[in-house]
Coordinates of C-alpha atoms in Angstrom, one line a residue:
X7 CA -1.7 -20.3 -1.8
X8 CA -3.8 -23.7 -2.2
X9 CA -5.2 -23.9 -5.9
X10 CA -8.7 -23.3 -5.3
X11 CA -10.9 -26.4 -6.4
X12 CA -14.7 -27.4 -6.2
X13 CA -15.7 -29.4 -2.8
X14 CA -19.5 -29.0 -3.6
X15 CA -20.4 -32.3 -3.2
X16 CA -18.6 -34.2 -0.3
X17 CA -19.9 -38.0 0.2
X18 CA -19.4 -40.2 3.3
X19 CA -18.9 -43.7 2.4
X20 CA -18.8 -46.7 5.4
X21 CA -15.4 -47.6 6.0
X22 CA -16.7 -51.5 6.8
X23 CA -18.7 -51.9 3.2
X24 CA -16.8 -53.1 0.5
X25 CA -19.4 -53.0 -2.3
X26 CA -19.3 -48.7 -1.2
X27 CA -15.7 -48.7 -1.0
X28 CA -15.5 -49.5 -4.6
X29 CA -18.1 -47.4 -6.0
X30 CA -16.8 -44.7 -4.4
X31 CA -14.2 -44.4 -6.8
X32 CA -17.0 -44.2 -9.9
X33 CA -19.5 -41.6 -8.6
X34 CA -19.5 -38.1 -9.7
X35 CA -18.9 -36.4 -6.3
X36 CA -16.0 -33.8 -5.9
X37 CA -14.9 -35.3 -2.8
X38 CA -15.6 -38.7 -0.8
X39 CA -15.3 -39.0 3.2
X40 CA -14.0 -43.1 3.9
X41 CA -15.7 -43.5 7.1
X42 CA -13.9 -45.1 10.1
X43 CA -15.8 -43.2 13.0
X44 CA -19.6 -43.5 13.3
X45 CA -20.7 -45.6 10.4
X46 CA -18.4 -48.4 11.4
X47 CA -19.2 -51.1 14.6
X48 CA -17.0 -51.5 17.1
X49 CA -16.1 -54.9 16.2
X50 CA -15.5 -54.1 12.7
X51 CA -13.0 -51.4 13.0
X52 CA -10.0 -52.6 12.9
X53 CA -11.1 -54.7 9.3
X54 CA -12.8 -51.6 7.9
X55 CA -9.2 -49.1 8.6
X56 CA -7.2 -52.1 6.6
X57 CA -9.5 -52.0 3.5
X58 CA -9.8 -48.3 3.7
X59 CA -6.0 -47.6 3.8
X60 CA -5.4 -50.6 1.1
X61 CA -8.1 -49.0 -1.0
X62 CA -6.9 -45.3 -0.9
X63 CA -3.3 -46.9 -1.7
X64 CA -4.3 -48.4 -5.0
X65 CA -6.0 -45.2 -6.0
X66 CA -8.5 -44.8 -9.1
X67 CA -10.1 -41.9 -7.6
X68 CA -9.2 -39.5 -10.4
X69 CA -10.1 -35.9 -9.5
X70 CA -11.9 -37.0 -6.9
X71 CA -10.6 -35.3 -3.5
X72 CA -10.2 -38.6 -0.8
X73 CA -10.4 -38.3 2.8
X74 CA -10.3 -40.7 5.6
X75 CA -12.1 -40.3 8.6
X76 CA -10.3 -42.1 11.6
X77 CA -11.8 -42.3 15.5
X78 CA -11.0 -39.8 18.2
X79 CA -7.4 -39.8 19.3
X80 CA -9.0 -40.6 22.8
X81 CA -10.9 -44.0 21.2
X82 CA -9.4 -46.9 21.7
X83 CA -8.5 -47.1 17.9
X84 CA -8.0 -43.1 17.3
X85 CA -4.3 -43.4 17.1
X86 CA -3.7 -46.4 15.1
X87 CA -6.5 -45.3 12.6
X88 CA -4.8 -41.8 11.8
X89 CA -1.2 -43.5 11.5
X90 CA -2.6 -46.1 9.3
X91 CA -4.5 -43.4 7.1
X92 CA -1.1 -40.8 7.1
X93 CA 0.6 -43.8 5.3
X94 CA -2.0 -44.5 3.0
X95 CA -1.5 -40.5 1.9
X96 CA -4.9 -39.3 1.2
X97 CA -5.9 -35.6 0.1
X98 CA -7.2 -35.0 4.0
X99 CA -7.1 -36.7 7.2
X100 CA -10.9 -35.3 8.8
X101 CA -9.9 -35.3 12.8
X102 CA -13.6 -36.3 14.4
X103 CA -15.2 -34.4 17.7
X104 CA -13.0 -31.3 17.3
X105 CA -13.7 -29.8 20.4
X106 CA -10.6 -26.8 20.5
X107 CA -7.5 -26.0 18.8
X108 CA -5.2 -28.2 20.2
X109 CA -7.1 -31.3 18.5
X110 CA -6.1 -29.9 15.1
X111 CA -2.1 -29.1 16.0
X112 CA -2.0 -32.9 18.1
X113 CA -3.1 -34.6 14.9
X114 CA -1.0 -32.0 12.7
X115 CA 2.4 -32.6 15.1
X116 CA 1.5 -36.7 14.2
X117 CA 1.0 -36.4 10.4
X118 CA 4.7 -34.5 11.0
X119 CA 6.5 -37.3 12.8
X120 CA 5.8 -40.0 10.4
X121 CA 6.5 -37.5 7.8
X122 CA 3.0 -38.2 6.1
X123 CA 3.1 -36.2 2.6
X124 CA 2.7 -32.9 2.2
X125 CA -0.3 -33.1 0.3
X126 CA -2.4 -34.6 2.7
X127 CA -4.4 -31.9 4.5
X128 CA -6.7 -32.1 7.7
X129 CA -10.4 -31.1 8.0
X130 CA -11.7 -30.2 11.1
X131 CA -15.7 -32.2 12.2
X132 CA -17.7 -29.3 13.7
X133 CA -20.3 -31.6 16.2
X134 CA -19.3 -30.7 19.6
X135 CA -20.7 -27.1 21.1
X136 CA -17.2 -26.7 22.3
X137 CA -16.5 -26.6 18.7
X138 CA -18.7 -23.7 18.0
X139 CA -17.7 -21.7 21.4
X140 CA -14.3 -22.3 19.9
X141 CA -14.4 -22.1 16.1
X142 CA -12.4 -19.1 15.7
X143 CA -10.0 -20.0 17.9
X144 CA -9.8 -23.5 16.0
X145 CA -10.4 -21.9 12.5
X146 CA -7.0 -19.5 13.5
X147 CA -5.1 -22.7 13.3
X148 CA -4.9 -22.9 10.1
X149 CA -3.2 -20.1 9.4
X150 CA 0.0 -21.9 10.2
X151 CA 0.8 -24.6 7.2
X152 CA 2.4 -26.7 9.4
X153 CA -1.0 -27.0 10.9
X154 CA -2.4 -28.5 7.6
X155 CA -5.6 -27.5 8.2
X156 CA -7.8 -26.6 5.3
X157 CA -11.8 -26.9 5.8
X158 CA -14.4 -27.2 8.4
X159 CA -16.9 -29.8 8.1
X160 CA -20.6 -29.3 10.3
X161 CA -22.1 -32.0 11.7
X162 CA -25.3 -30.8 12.7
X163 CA -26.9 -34.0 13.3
X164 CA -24.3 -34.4 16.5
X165 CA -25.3 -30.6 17.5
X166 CA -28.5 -31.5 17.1
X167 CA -28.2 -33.7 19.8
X168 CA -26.0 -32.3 22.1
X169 CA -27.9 -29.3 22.3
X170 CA -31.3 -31.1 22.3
X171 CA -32.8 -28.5 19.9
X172 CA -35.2 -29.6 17.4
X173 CA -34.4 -30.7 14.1
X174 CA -36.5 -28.6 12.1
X175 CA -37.0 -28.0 8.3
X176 CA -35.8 -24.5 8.3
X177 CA -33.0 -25.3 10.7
X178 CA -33.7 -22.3 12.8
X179 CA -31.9 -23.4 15.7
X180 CA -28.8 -24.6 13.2
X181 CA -28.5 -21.5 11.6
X182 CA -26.6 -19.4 14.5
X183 CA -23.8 -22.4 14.7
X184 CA -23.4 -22.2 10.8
X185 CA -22.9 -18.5 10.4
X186 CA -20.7 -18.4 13.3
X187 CA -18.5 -21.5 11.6
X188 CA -18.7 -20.0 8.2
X189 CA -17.4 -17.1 9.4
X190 CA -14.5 -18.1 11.4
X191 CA -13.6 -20.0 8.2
X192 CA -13.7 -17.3 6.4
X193 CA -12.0 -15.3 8.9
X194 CA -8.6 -17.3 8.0
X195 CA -9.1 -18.6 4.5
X196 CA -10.8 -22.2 5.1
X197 CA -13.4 -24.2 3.2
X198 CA -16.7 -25.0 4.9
X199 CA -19.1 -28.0 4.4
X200 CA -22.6 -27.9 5.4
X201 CA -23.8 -30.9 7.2
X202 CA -26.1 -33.8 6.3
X203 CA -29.2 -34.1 4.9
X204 CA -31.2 -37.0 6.8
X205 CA -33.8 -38.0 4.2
X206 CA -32.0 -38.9 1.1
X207 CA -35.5 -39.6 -0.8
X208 CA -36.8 -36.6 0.1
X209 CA -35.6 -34.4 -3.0
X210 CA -37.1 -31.6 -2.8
X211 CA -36.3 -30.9 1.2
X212 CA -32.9 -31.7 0.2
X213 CA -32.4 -29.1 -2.4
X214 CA -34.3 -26.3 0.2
X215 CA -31.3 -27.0 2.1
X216 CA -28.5 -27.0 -0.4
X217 CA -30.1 -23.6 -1.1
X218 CA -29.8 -22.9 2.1
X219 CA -26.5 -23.6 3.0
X220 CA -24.9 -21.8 -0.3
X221 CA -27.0 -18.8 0.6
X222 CA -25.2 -19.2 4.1
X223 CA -21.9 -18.9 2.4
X224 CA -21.1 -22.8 2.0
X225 CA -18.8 -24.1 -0.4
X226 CA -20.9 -27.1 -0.6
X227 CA -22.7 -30.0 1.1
X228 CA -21.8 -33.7 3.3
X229 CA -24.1 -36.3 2.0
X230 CA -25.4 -39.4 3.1
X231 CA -26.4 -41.0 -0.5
X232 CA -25.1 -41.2 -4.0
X233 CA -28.8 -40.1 -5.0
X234 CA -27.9 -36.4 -3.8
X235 CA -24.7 -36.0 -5.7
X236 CA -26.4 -34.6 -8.9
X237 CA -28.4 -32.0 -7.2
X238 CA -25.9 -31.0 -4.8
X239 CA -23.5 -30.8 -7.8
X240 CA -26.0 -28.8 -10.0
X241 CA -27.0 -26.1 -6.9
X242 CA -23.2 -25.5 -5.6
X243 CA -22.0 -25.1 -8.9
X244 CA -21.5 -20.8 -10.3
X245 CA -24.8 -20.4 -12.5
X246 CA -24.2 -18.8 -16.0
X247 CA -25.3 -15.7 -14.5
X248 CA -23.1 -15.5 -11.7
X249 CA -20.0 -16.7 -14.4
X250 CA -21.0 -13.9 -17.1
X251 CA -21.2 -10.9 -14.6
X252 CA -17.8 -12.3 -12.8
X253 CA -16.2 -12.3 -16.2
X254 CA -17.5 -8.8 -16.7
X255 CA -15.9 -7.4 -13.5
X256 CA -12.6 -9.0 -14.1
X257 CA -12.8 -7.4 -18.0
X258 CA -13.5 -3.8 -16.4
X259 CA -10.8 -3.7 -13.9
X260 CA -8.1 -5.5 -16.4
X261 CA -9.4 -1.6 -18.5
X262 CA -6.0 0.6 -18.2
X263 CA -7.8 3.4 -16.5
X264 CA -9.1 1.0 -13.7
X265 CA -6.0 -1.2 -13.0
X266 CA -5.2 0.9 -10.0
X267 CA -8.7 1.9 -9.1
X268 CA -10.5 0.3 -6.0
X269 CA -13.7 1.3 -6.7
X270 CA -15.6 1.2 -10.6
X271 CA -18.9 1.1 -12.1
X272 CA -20.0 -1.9 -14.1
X273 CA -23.1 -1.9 -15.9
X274 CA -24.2 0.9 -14.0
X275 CA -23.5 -0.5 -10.5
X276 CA -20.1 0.3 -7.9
X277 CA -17.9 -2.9 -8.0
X278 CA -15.1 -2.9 -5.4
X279 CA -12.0 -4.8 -5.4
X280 CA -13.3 -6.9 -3.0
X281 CA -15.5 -8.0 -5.8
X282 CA -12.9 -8.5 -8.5
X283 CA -11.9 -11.4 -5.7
X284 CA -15.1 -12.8 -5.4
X285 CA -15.8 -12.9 -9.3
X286 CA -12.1 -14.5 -9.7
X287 CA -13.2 -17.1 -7.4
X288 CA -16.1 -17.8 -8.8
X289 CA -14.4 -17.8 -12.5
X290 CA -11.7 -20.2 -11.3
X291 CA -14.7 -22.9 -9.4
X292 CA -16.4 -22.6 -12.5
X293 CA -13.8 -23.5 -14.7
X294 CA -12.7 -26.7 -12.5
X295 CA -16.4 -27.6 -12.6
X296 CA -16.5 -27.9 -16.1
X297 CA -13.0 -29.8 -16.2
X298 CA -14.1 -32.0 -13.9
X299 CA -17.5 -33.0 -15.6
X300 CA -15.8 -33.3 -19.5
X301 CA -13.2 -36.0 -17.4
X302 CA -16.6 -37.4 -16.3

């Protein structure tokens, strides 16, 4: 089983721009996204996959989880971007405009024949409405290691588009395409990152939606801007509450006459086993949290 550890916070950073390329390894998000796909012109690819690879190779990232976004397989630079990234060994490979399962094993089956490390996972970009119709089917992939895949990421600003809904505050036309991803996830043991929020000086709209999204069943957010790390952090992160009742649920069922009970009463209220999962979860994020801000 893959240790479980905090992706609350997940940060795209433009592949072409040195200046973010290097602060990328300072800021206090849990995971940064090295962009070679949208954020990056056409004529500046080719530059911005060297210094991405060169910069991943040197490291400095610390706890920090790195990923490298490369082009479609079908662009013109999809292939050479995701051999270049498998040799530069980052935590995850994030295959782009994910459209069905075959997508994930094709880019799995290359990782494997240049014998990229183990360690370096693939995330799977949810923006195409063929990867919604499909998300259980692509989700199910992942139940194979060799597959590698680990976490779906939404990109609701592409379904936005595609679908030509409206982009409204309370995302109601977003929301039917995030519980069926979240889901599906869940369905066969994968993360899930919400998508972006556009307006990165709009604070309070931002944490309305990190709400949101963790009520949704998230594990936490893509961002645009450093400027949302700290509130993204604070809301994805276990509150004391959630921490001290988790603890309690753990304590009760550790009692000798509940260790081979499925159902107990905690402070008055019936706690399954499914629970005593959910609270060791939540124990285990909590305590990487706090690991990861005293290395901060």
């Amino acid at each position: 089983m893959a240790p479980i550890r905090p992706r609350r916070s997940v940060l795209y950073m433009p592949g072409a721009n040195d200046r973010a390329l290097e602060k990328s390894r300072s800021l206090a998000a849990d995971a940064v996204i090295l962009d070679l796909e949208d954020s990056v012109a056409p004529d500046a690819k080719i530059e911005a996959r060297q210094k991405v690879c060169a910069i991943v190779k040197e490291g400095g990232y610390g706890r920090r989880e790195v990923i490298i976004r490369p082009n479609a397989l079908e662009t013109a630079w999809g292939t050479a971007d995701i051999l270049a990234a498998a040799s530069a060994a980052p935590d995850a490979i994030l295959v782009p405009k994910v459209q069905h399962p075959g997508d994930i094993i094709s880019a799995a089956k290359i990782l494997k024949s240049v014998n990229a490390p183990e360690k370096t996972k693939l995330w799977a970009m949810m923006e195409t409405p063929h990867a919604i119709l499909h998300a259980a089917a692509i989700a199910a992939v992942g139940a194979d290691p060799e597959n590698r895949l680990v976490c779906l990421v939404m990109g609701t600003n592409d379904l936005l588009k595609e679908s030509r809904a409206r982009a409204l505050h309370d995302r109601f036309a977003v929301v039917p395409w995030l519980a069926m991803a979240v889901v599906a996830a869940r369905g066969y043991g994968l993360d899930i990152i919400d998508g972006v929020y556009n307006d990165f000086k709009d604070e309070k709209g931002f944490r309305n939606e990190c709400e949101h999204g963790r009520t949704l069943g998230m594990d936490g957010k893509t961002l645009i801007h450093p400027s949302q790390v700290a509130p993204c952090n604070e809301i994805f992160s276990p509150s004391e509450e959630e921490v001290t009742w988790s603890k309690k649920i753990i304590r009760a069922f550790e009692e000798p006459e509940n260790v081979y009970k499925g159902v107990i009463t905690v402070d008055g209220k019936m706690v399954e086993r499914l629970h005593l999962v959910q609270a060791k979860r939540t124990v285990a994020i909590a305590n990487s949290v706090k690991e990861i801000e005293e290395w901060f």
